[in-house]
Amino acid sequence: MFVNTPTENKLAAAAKADRTRLPLRVRDENQAIRAILQGTATHTGARFFESLVQNLAQALGTYSAWVAEYLEATRQLRALAFWVNGRLAERFLVDIDGTPCAAVIESTELVHFPENVLDLYPRNSILHDFKAVSYMGAPLLDGKRGVLGNLAVLDRRPMPREHNALAIFQVFANRASAELQRVRAERALRKSEQKFRRIVETTDQGFLLLDQRFRIADLNEAFCRMVGHPPDAILGRSPLAFAGEDFRRFLAANQDDPLSYRLQAIEGTLLAKSGRTVPVRIHGDVLLDDDGRGIGFMYFITDITHQKRSLQLAGEVQRNLLPKPSPRPGGIDLAGRTLSCEEIGGDYFDYLPSQGCVSAHLDIVVGDVSGHGVEAALLMATSRAFLRTQVRSDPCRPVSQVVTALNRQLAGDVSDSGRFMTLFYLRIDLEAGRLRWVRAGHPSALIFDPRADTFRELGGRGVALGVASDWAFTEENGPQPMEGILAIATDGLWEARDKKQRPYGQKRFRDVVRRHAASGAEAIIDKVYADLAAHTLGMLREDDITLVIVKFDGGVDAIPDYHI
């Protein structure tokens, strides 16, 4: 261990000796440069440092040379390579306090003791063992001049200052610094990778790493368990091979330019070797290089089978709440359909026929609870139950009063949640041939007249339900068309986007209705949803979608008995 820091007088004496002694020359400057390049060009890591100290000692003709990494926490130097008397020696770990190396580390400058180094450090046993006379060392610095380590030579002869020797020494130091920075970065990356690998291997979530060709480059045991295949049957294959039908279509649509699709969280299905479909939630994204270019994908996959079972049961219950079959009063063809973005959703439609009033009528309701999922579904079910109770208790009650009562009820239920519900409530007066409606913050209904080839909107003033408890809704009215198509939809239809983030929009919807106006109501919905699927190919549904089509065709007969 090095001990005993030299006094200022001793350092001054050493400096004087440096100025008065004749310089030694590098044996061959060109050969020294070639030795640096040839000896280190093909090596990295330990082999690089071993070659470096060997060539440094030979170029300067010194007894010993070493390159060491500085451990700041313990103020120690750990040798990366150590050359002594013509051979590599065992690497050391020493404290720097009281050593020539301490002056290098603390000053961050080249330190040169041309002779009498034992006089400067008389109690240093290692210097005595090496019969050291002279020392030269340079710090290895990072880009912010932080100390990484040092490069040093020690000789049994005086080592006077000589310009070429110092220049050669600094070249070696710069090479050593660059390699040590690379080694440290590689070590940090390897440590991070090992930590990441431990996380990946011990998690219950499946893991996939995909390359730029959308092929599986890495995976973990959890994913193997999900699909029932060993790793060698998965690596190198496309994830399409393990995706359920719907999810396969989504992946295939994005496979042409997968690096442009920034995935965050989606749900899909995997197909296990046994044939079992495994519902999964996938979190991940594109992997980027330092220049922001896509280089692959990383996905974590969660088996959500147990969650889906409960939600699927809830979804069955919710679907049973939807009206079926549709009532078919004379002269009216009626159909409706909801597509939820999850197993259950917040969209709602219903038919509420009524008789026993002065004029028989059919009520059609389309609602959209903010958000989707379980919370929205519960609020939807509450609204449906309330409306049906209202109509059952007083079937002749004006539409505006029904909606106003529902608003007061919902305002109390959602006051602290921030949720709301838009609603379009349409009443078809079958005997009087009139339409009466209330629009509560919902998109306007559309009526297409095939004879005039025109669309008009059923608008009206009204806020969303649950926003203002004291809002008094007013009823709009107009004549019932003898022929035509009336459409009521939720905004999930108009706002559904394609891969370029373009919404489906009302223009495209109107074109589909116009082209298929001669078809029945159910067929028109089929055509609209088929066109919507083509528009959103490769995209996952982000909102619930509901569409009700009413097709008027001639006269109006008495409404059939339809129980609610």
GROMACS .gro file of N, CA and C in nm, residues 257-390:
model
  402
  257ASP      N    1  -4.634  -0.152  -4.210
  257ASP     CA    2  -4.551  -0.044  -4.155
  257ASP      C    3  -4.568  -0.043  -4.003
  258PRO      N    4  -4.525  -0.151  -3.936
  258PRO     CA    5  -4.553  -0.163  -3.793
  258PRO      C    6  -4.482  -0.059  -3.708
  259LEU      N    7  -4.367  -0.007  -3.756
  259LEU     CA    8  -4.294   0.090  -3.675
  259LEU      C    9  -4.366   0.223  -3.665
  260SER      N   10  -4.465   0.246  -3.752
  260SER     CA   11  -4.540   0.372  -3.746
  260SER      C   12  -4.654   0.364  -3.647
  261TYR      N   13  -4.686   0.244  -3.596
  261TYR     CA   14  -4.799   0.231  -3.505
  261TYR      C   15  -4.749   0.232  -3.361
  262ARG      N   16  -4.783   0.338  -3.288
  262ARG     CA   17  -4.736   0.354  -3.151
  262ARG      C   18  -4.837   0.292  -3.056
  263LEU      N   19  -4.815   0.165  -3.026
  263LEU     CA   20  -4.906   0.092  -2.937
  263LEU      C   21  -4.884   0.135  -2.792
  264GLN      N   22  -4.991   0.151  -2.717
  264GLN     CA   23  -4.980   0.177  -2.574
  264GLN      C   24  -5.043   0.064  -2.495
  265ALA      N   25  -5.172   0.043  -2.512
  265ALA     CA   26  -5.239  -0.067  -2.441
  265ALA      C   27  -5.359  -0.110  -2.523
  266ILE      N   28  -5.365  -0.238  -2.554
  266ILE     CA   29  -5.477  -0.292  -2.629
  266ILE      C   30  -5.515  -0.427  -2.570
  267GLU      N   31  -5.631  -0.475  -2.609
  267GLU     CA   32  -5.673  -0.609  -2.572
  267GLU      C   33  -5.689  -0.692  -2.699
  268GLY      N   34  -5.656  -0.819  -2.689
  268GLY     CA   35  -5.668  -0.910  -2.801
  268GLY      C   36  -5.678  -1.052  -2.750
  269THR      N   37  -5.654  -1.147  -2.838
  269THR     CA   38  -5.660  -1.288  -2.799
  269THR      C   39  -5.540  -1.362  -2.856
  270LEU      N   40  -5.491  -1.460  -2.781
  270LEU     CA   41  -5.390  -1.553  -2.828
  270LEU      C   42  -5.455  -1.689  -2.848
  271LEU      N   43  -5.401  -1.764  -2.942
  271LEU     CA   44  -5.452  -1.898  -2.967
  271LEU      C   45  -5.347  -1.998  -2.918
  272ALA      N   46  -5.381  -2.073  -2.811
  272ALA     CA   47  -5.289  -2.169  -2.753
  272ALA      C   48  -5.280  -2.295  -2.839
  273LYS      N   49  -5.174  -2.372  -2.819
  273LYS     CA   50  -5.154  -2.495  -2.893
  273LYS      C   51  -5.271  -2.591  -2.875
  274SER      N   52  -5.333  -2.586  -2.756
  274SER     CA   53  -5.447  -2.674  -2.727
  274SER      C   54  -5.573  -2.632  -2.800
  275GLY      N   55  -5.572  -2.515  -2.863
  275GLY     CA   56  -5.690  -2.462  -2.929
  275GLY      C   57  -5.768  -2.364  -2.845
  276ARG      N   58  -5.727  -2.347  -2.719
  276ARG     CA   59  -5.795  -2.254  -2.629
  276ARG      C   60  -5.762  -2.111  -2.667
  277THR      N   61  -5.863  -2.025  -2.666
  277THR     CA   62  -5.843  -1.883  -2.691
  277THR      C   63  -5.814  -1.813  -2.559
  278VAL      N   64  -5.705  -1.741  -2.554
  278VAL     CA   65  -5.661  -1.675  -2.430
  278VAL      C   66  -5.679  -1.524  -2.445
  279PRO      N   67  -5.772  -1.462  -2.375
  279PRO     CA   68  -5.784  -1.315  -2.381
  279PRO      C   69  -5.667  -1.250  -2.309
  280VAL      N   70  -5.609  -1.148  -2.369
  280VAL     CA   71  -5.491  -1.084  -2.313
  280VAL      C   72  -5.501  -0.932  -2.324
  281ARG      N   73  -5.432  -0.866  -2.233
  281ARG     CA   74  -5.411  -0.721  -2.242
  281ARG      C   75  -5.264  -0.698  -2.269
  282ILE      N   76  -5.234  -0.615  -2.367
  282ILE     CA   77  -5.096  -0.598  -2.413
  282ILE      C   78  -5.054  -0.453  -2.392
  283HIS      N   79  -4.940  -0.435  -2.324
  283HIS     CA   80  -4.880  -0.304  -2.307
  283HIS      C   81  -4.744  -0.306  -2.375
  284GLY      N   82  -4.715  -0.202  -2.450
  284GLY     CA   83  -4.585  -0.198  -2.516
  284GLY      C   84  -4.575  -0.081  -2.608
  285ASP      N   85  -4.466  -0.079  -2.683
  285ASP     CA   86  -4.446   0.032  -2.775
  285ASP      C   87  -4.329  -0.001  -2.866
  286VAL      N   88  -4.304   0.092  -2.959
  286VAL     CA   89  -4.190   0.079  -3.049
  286VAL      C   90  -4.062   0.112  -2.974
  287LEU      N   91  -3.958   0.035  -2.997
  287LEU     CA   92  -3.826   0.064  -2.943
  287LEU      C   93  -3.753   0.158  -3.039
  288LEU      N   94  -3.694   0.264  -2.986
  288LEU     CA   95  -3.627   0.364  -3.069
  288LEU      C   96  -3.477   0.368  -3.038
  289ASP      N   97  -3.398   0.398  -3.140
  289ASP     CA   98  -3.255   0.418  -3.116
  289ASP      C   99  -3.230   0.562  -3.072
  290ASP      N  100  -3.103   0.598  -3.057
  290ASP     CA  101  -3.070   0.732  -3.007
  290ASP      C  102  -3.114   0.842  -3.101
  291ASP      N  103  -3.136   0.808  -3.228
  291ASP     CA  104  -3.179   0.907  -3.326
  291ASP      C  105  -3.330   0.907  -3.346
  292GLY      N  106  -3.402   0.832  -3.262
  292GLY     CA  107  -3.547   0.831  -3.272
  292GLY      C  108  -3.602   0.740  -3.379
  293ARG      N  109  -3.518   0.652  -3.437
  293ARG     CA  110  -3.564   0.560  -3.540
  293ARG      C  111  -3.610   0.428  -3.477
  294GLY      N  112  -3.718   0.373  -3.531
  294GLY     CA  113  -3.770   0.248  -3.478
  294GLY      C  114  -3.678   0.132  -3.506
  295ILE      N  115  -3.650   0.051  -3.404
  295ILE     CA  116  -3.561  -0.065  -3.421
  295ILE      C  117  -3.628  -0.194  -3.376
  296GLY      N  118  -3.750  -0.188  -3.329
  296GLY     CA  119  -3.817  -0.309  -3.285
  296GLY      C  120  -3.934  -0.277  -3.194
  297PHE      N  121  -3.981  -0.380  -3.123
  297PHE     CA  122  -4.098  -0.367  -3.038
  297PHE      C  123  -4.076  -0.444  -2.908
  298MET      N  124  -4.138  -0.397  -2.802
  298MET     CA  125  -4.133  -0.467  -2.674
  298MET      C  126  -4.274  -0.470  -2.616
  299TYR      N  127  -4.323  -0.590  -2.585
  299TYR     CA  128  -4.460  -0.606  -2.537
  299TYR      C  129  -4.464  -0.687  -2.407
  300PHE      N  130  -4.546  -0.643  -2.313
  300PHE     CA  131  -4.580  -0.721  -2.195
  300PHE      C  132  -4.726  -0.764  -2.209
  301ILE      N  133  -4.753  -0.890  -2.184
  301ILE     CA  134  -4.883  -0.950  -2.216
  301ILE      C  135  -4.941  -1.012  -2.089
  302THR      N  136  -5.061  -0.969  -2.053
  302THR     CA  137  -5.127  -1.017  -1.931
  302THR      C  138  -5.246  -1.106  -1.968
  303ASP      N  139  -5.251  -1.223  -1.910
  303ASP     CA  140  -5.365  -1.313  -1.929
  303ASP      C  141  -5.481  -1.260  -1.845
  304ILE      N  142  -5.591  -1.222  -1.910
  304ILE     CA  143  -5.706  -1.165  -1.839
  304ILE      C  144  -5.827  -1.256  -1.847
  305THR      N  145  -5.801  -1.386  -1.853
  305THR     CA  146  -5.910  -1.483  -1.865
  305THR      C  147  -6.012  -1.468  -1.754
  306HIS      N  148  -5.965  -1.460  -1.629
  306HIS     CA  149  -6.058  -1.453  -1.515
  306HIS      C  150  -6.139  -1.324  -1.517
  307GLN      N  151  -6.074  -1.213  -1.553
  307GLN     CA  152  -6.148  -1.086  -1.561
  307GLN      C  153  -6.254  -1.093  -1.671
  308LYS      N  154  -6.217  -1.152  -1.783
  308LYS     CA  155  -6.309  -1.158  -1.896
  308LYS      C  156  -6.431  -1.243  -1.866
  309ARG      N  157  -6.412  -1.349  -1.788
  309ARG     CA  158  -6.527  -1.434  -1.757
  309ARG      C  159  -6.636  -1.355  -1.687
  310SER      N  160  -6.595  -1.274  -1.590
  310SER     CA  161  -6.693  -1.192  -1.518
  310SER      C  162  -6.755  -1.088  -1.610
  311LEU      N  163  -6.671  -1.024  -1.693
  311LEU     CA  164  -6.722  -0.921  -1.783
  311LEU      C  165  -6.811  -0.980  -1.891
  312GLN      N  166  -6.777  -1.099  -1.938
  312GLN     CA  167  -6.860  -1.162  -2.040
  312GLN      C  168  -6.998  -1.194  -1.986
  313LEU      N  169  -7.002  -1.237  -1.859
  313LEU     CA  170  -7.132  -1.263  -1.797
  313LEU      C  171  -7.211  -1.133  -1.786
  314ALA      N  172  -7.143  -1.024  -1.745
  314ALA     CA  173  -7.211  -0.894  -1.738
  314ALA      C  174  -7.255  -0.849  -1.876
  315GLY      N  175  -7.172  -0.879  -1.978
  315GLY     CA  176  -7.208  -0.842  -2.114
  315GLY      C  177  -7.332  -0.916  -2.163
  316GLU      N  178  -7.343  -1.044  -2.126
  316GLU     CA  179  -7.463  -1.119  -2.164
  316GLU      C  180  -7.587  -1.058  -2.100
  317VAL      N  181  -7.574  -1.021  -1.972
  317VAL     CA  182  -7.687  -0.957  -1.904
  317VAL      C  183  -7.724  -0.826  -1.974
  318GLN      N  184  -7.623  -0.747  -2.009
  318GLN     CA  185  -7.651  -0.618  -2.073
  318GLN      C  186  -7.715  -0.637  -2.211
  319ARG      N  187  -7.666  -0.734  -2.287
  319ARG     CA  188  -7.724  -0.758  -2.419
  319ARG      C  189  -7.870  -0.802  -2.409
  320ASN      N  190  -7.901  -0.872  -2.301
  320ASN     CA  191  -8.040  -0.914  -2.281
  320ASN      C  192  -8.131  -0.795  -2.249
  321LEU      N  193  -8.070  -0.682  -2.211
  321LEU     CA  194  -8.150  -0.562  -2.184
  321LEU      C  195  -8.189  -0.489  -2.313
  322LEU      N  196  -8.118  -0.519  -2.421
  322LEU     CA  197  -8.150  -0.452  -2.548
  322LEU      C  198  -8.278  -0.510  -2.606
  323PRO      N  199  -8.356  -0.428  -2.676
  323PRO     CA  200  -8.486  -0.474  -2.727
  323PRO      C  201  -8.469  -0.577  -2.839
  324LYS      N  202  -8.544  -0.685  -2.829
  324LYS     CA  203  -8.549  -0.784  -2.936
  324LYS      C  204  -8.671  -0.872  -2.916
  325PRO      N  205  -8.747  -0.902  -3.020
  325PRO     CA  206  -8.723  -0.848  -3.154
  325PRO      C  207  -8.770  -0.704  -3.164
  326SER      N  208  -8.731  -0.636  -3.272
  326SER     CA  209  -8.776  -0.498  -3.292
  326SER      C  210  -8.925  -0.497  -3.323
  327PRO      N  211  -8.999  -0.400  -3.267
  327PRO     CA  212  -9.141  -0.386  -3.303
  327PRO      C  213  -9.153  -0.347  -3.451
  328ARG      N  214  -9.256  -0.392  -3.516
  328ARG     CA  215  -9.274  -0.361  -3.658
  328ARG      C  216  -9.417  -0.312  -3.682
  329PRO      N  217  -9.445  -0.190  -3.636
  329PRO     CA  218  -9.577  -0.134  -3.665
  329PRO      C  219  -9.593  -0.114  -3.815
  330GLY      N  220  -9.715  -0.119  -3.865
  330GLY     CA  221  -9.739  -0.108  -4.008
  330GLY      C  222  -9.675   0.016  -4.068
  331GLY      N  223  -9.608  -0.003  -4.181
  331GLY     CA  224  -9.546   0.110  -4.250
  331GLY      C  225  -9.412   0.150  -4.194
  332ILE      N  226  -9.360   0.081  -4.092
  332ILE     CA  227  -9.232   0.117  -4.031
  332ILE      C  228  -9.145  -0.009  -4.020
  333ASP      N  229  -9.022   0.002  -4.069
  333ASP     CA  230  -8.922  -0.104  -4.056
  333ASP      C  231  -8.816  -0.052  -3.959
  334LEU      N  232  -8.790  -0.125  -3.853
  334LEU     CA  233  -8.708  -0.073  -3.743
  334LEU      C  234  -8.598  -0.172  -3.708
  335ALA      N  235  -8.475  -0.123  -3.687
  335ALA     CA  236  -8.364  -0.208  -3.646
  335ALA      C  237  -8.262  -0.124  -3.568
  336GLY      N  238  -8.193  -0.189  -3.476
  336GLY     CA  239  -8.090  -0.121  -3.398
  336GLY      C  240  -7.979  -0.218  -3.362
  337ARG      N  241  -7.859  -0.165  -3.339
  337ARG     CA  242  -7.746  -0.250  -3.303
  337ARG      C  243  -7.641  -0.168  -3.229
  338THR      N  244  -7.581  -0.230  -3.127
  338THR     CA  245  -7.474  -0.167  -3.049
  338THR      C  246  -7.347  -0.250  -3.059
  339LEU      N  247  -7.235  -0.183  -3.081
  339LEU     CA  248  -7.102  -0.246  -3.077
  339LEU      C  249  -7.025  -0.183  -2.962
  340SER      N  250  -6.995  -0.263  -2.859
  340SER     CA  251  -6.921  -0.211  -2.745
  340SER      C  252  -6.771  -0.229  -2.767
  341CYS      N  253  -6.693  -0.132  -2.722
  341CYS     CA  254  -6.548  -0.145  -2.738
  341CYS      C  255  -6.490  -0.239  -2.633
  342GLU      N  256  -6.567  -0.268  -2.528
  342GLU     CA  257  -6.532  -0.370  -2.430
  342GLU      C  258  -6.650  -0.466  -2.421
  343GLU      N  259  -6.641  -0.563  -2.327
  343GLU     CA  260  -6.750  -0.659  -2.314
  343GLU      C  261  -6.881  -0.591  -2.278
  344ILE      N  262  -6.872  -0.486  -2.201
  344ILE     CA  263  -6.990  -0.408  -2.164
  344ILE      C  264  -6.960  -0.262  -2.193
  345GLY      N  265  -7.067  -0.184  -2.217
  345GLY     CA  266  -7.044  -0.044  -2.253
  345GLY      C  267  -7.152   0.048  -2.201
  346GLY      N  268  -7.141   0.173  -2.242
  346GLY     CA  269  -7.233   0.274  -2.193
  346GLY      C  270  -7.333   0.323  -2.295
  347ASP      N  271  -7.332   0.264  -2.416
  347ASP     CA  272  -7.434   0.300  -2.515
  347ASP      C  273  -7.564   0.226  -2.485
  348TYR      N  274  -7.675   0.287  -2.528
  348TYR     CA  275  -7.806   0.233  -2.493
  348TYR      C  276  -7.906   0.270  -2.600
  349PHE      N  277  -7.987   0.172  -2.639
  349PHE     CA  278  -8.103   0.207  -2.720
  349PHE      C  279  -8.220   0.119  -2.676
  350ASP      N  280  -8.341   0.170  -2.699
  350ASP     CA  281  -8.460   0.098  -2.653
  350ASP      C  282  -8.580   0.142  -2.735
  351TYR      N  283  -8.679   0.055  -2.740
  351TYR     CA  284  -8.807   0.085  -2.804
  351TYR      C  285  -8.914   0.077  -2.697
  352LEU      N  286  -8.996   0.178  -2.689
  352LEU     CA  287  -9.100   0.183  -2.585
  352LEU      C  288  -9.236   0.208  -2.650
  353PRO      N  289  -9.298   0.103  -2.706
  353PRO     CA  290  -9.431   0.120  -2.767
  353PRO      C  291  -9.535   0.149  -2.659
  354SER      N  292  -9.639   0.218  -2.698
  354SER     CA  293  -9.743   0.250  -2.600
  354SER      C  294  -9.879   0.255  -2.669
  355GLN      N  295  -9.978   0.200  -2.602
  355GLN     CA  296 -10.115   0.208  -2.648
  355GLN      C  297 -10.201   0.257  -2.531
  356GLY      N  298 -10.325   0.287  -2.561
  356GLY     CA  299 -10.414   0.334  -2.455
  356GLY      C  300 -10.416   0.484  -2.443
  357CYS      N  301 -10.338   0.551  -2.526
  357CYS     CA  302 -10.341   0.698  -2.525
  357CYS      C  303 -10.437   0.744  -2.635
  358VAL      N  304 -10.457   0.874  -2.637
  358VAL     CA  305 -10.545   0.931  -2.741
  358VAL      C  306 -10.492   0.891  -2.878
  359SER      N  307 -10.359   0.893  -2.892
  359SER     CA  308 -10.296   0.853  -3.018
  359SER      C  309 -10.184   0.755  -2.985
  360ALA      N  310 -10.189   0.634  -3.042
  360ALA     CA  311 -10.085   0.534  -3.017
  360ALA      C  312  -9.951   0.584  -3.070
  361HIS      N  313  -9.847   0.550  -2.999
  361HIS     CA  314  -9.716   0.598  -3.042
  361HIS      C  315  -9.607   0.493  -3.010
  362LEU      N  316  -9.493   0.513  -3.072
  362LEU     CA  317  -9.374   0.430  -3.050
  362LEU      C  318  -9.260   0.523  -3.011
  363ASP      N  319  -9.202   0.499  -2.893
  363ASP     CA  320  -9.088   0.579  -2.848
  363ASP      C  321  -8.958   0.504  -2.879
  364ILE      N  322  -8.860   0.576  -2.933
  364ILE     CA  323  -8.727   0.521  -2.961
  364ILE      C  324  -8.626   0.605  -2.887
  365VAL      N  325  -8.543   0.540  -2.808
  365VAL     CA  326  -8.446   0.610  -2.724
  365VAL      C  327  -8.305   0.563  -2.758
  366VAL      N  328  -8.213   0.655  -2.779
  366VAL     CA  329  -8.071   0.624  -2.798
  366VAL      C  330  -7.991   0.710  -2.701
  367GLY      N  331  -7.910   0.645  -2.617
  367GLY     CA  332  -7.831   0.719  -2.517
  367GLY      C  333  -7.685   0.681  -2.520
  368ASP      N  334  -7.602   0.767  -2.467
  368ASP     CA  335  -7.457   0.745  -2.465
  368ASP      C  336  -7.402   0.800  -2.333
  369VAL      N  337  -7.364   0.708  -2.244
  369VAL     CA  338  -7.305   0.748  -2.117
  369VAL      C  339  -7.157   0.780  -2.140
  370SER      N  340  -7.107   0.885  -2.080
  370SER     CA  341  -6.966   0.922  -2.098
  370SER      C  342  -6.875   0.809  -2.051
  371GLY      N  343  -6.768   0.787  -2.127
  371GLY     CA  344  -6.677   0.678  -2.096
  371GLY      C  345  -6.732   0.546  -2.146
  372HIS      N  346  -6.671   0.438  -2.102
  372HIS     CA  347  -6.719   0.305  -2.136
  372HIS      C  348  -6.670   0.209  -2.029
  373GLY      N  349  -6.711   0.085  -2.037
  373GLY     CA  350  -6.672  -0.011  -1.935
  373GLY      C  351  -6.779  -0.026  -1.829
  374VAL      N  352  -6.739  -0.080  -1.713
  374VAL     CA  353  -6.833  -0.118  -1.608
  374VAL      C  354  -6.911   0.001  -1.556
  375GLU      N  355  -6.843   0.113  -1.525
  375GLU     CA  356  -6.912   0.227  -1.467
  375GLU      C  357  -7.019   0.282  -1.561
  376ALA      N  358  -6.981   0.293  -1.690
  376ALA     CA  359  -7.077   0.343  -1.788
  376ALA      C  360  -7.194   0.247  -1.803
  377ALA      N  361  -7.167   0.117  -1.799
  377ALA     CA  362  -7.273   0.017  -1.813
  377ALA      C  363  -7.372   0.023  -1.698
  378LEU      N  364  -7.323   0.045  -1.577
  378LEU     CA  365  -7.412   0.055  -1.461
  378LEU      C  366  -7.503   0.176  -1.472
  379LEU      N  367  -7.448   0.288  -1.517
  379LEU     CA  368  -7.530   0.408  -1.532
  379LEU      C  369  -7.632   0.389  -1.645
  380MET      N  370  -7.592   0.321  -1.750
  380MET     CA  371  -7.684   0.291  -1.858
  380MET      C  372  -7.802   0.207  -1.807
  381ALA      N  373  -7.771   0.103  -1.729
  381ALA     CA  374  -7.877   0.016  -1.678
  381ALA      C  375  -7.973   0.093  -1.587
  382THR      N  376  -7.919   0.185  -1.507
  382THR     CA  377  -8.001   0.268  -1.420
  382THR      C  378  -8.097   0.354  -1.503
  383SER      N  379  -8.042   0.415  -1.609
  383SER     CA  380  -8.125   0.502  -1.695
  383SER      C  381  -8.234   0.422  -1.764
  384ARG      N  382  -8.199   0.305  -1.814
  384ARG     CA  383  -8.298   0.221  -1.882
  384ARG      C  384  -8.412   0.185  -1.787
  385ALA      N  385  -8.378   0.143  -1.665
  385ALA     CA  386  -8.480   0.103  -1.569
  385ALA      C  387  -8.572   0.221  -1.535
  386PHE      N  388  -8.511   0.340  -1.520
  386PHE     CA  389  -8.591   0.457  -1.483
  386PHE      C  390  -8.688   0.493  -1.596
  387LEU      N  391  -8.637   0.494  -1.720
  387LEU     CA  392  -8.723   0.529  -1.833
  387LEU      C  393  -8.839   0.430  -1.848
  388ARG      N  394  -8.810   0.303  -1.837
  388ARG     CA  395  -8.916   0.204  -1.853
  388ARG      C  396  -9.020   0.217  -1.741
  389THR      N  397  -8.975   0.249  -1.623
  389THR     CA  398  -9.069   0.269  -1.512
  389THR      C  399  -9.159   0.389  -1.539
  390GLN      N  400  -9.097   0.498  -1.591
  390GLN     CA  401  -9.174   0.618  -1.622
  390GLN      C  402  -9.282   0.590  -1.727
   0.00000   0.00000   0.00000
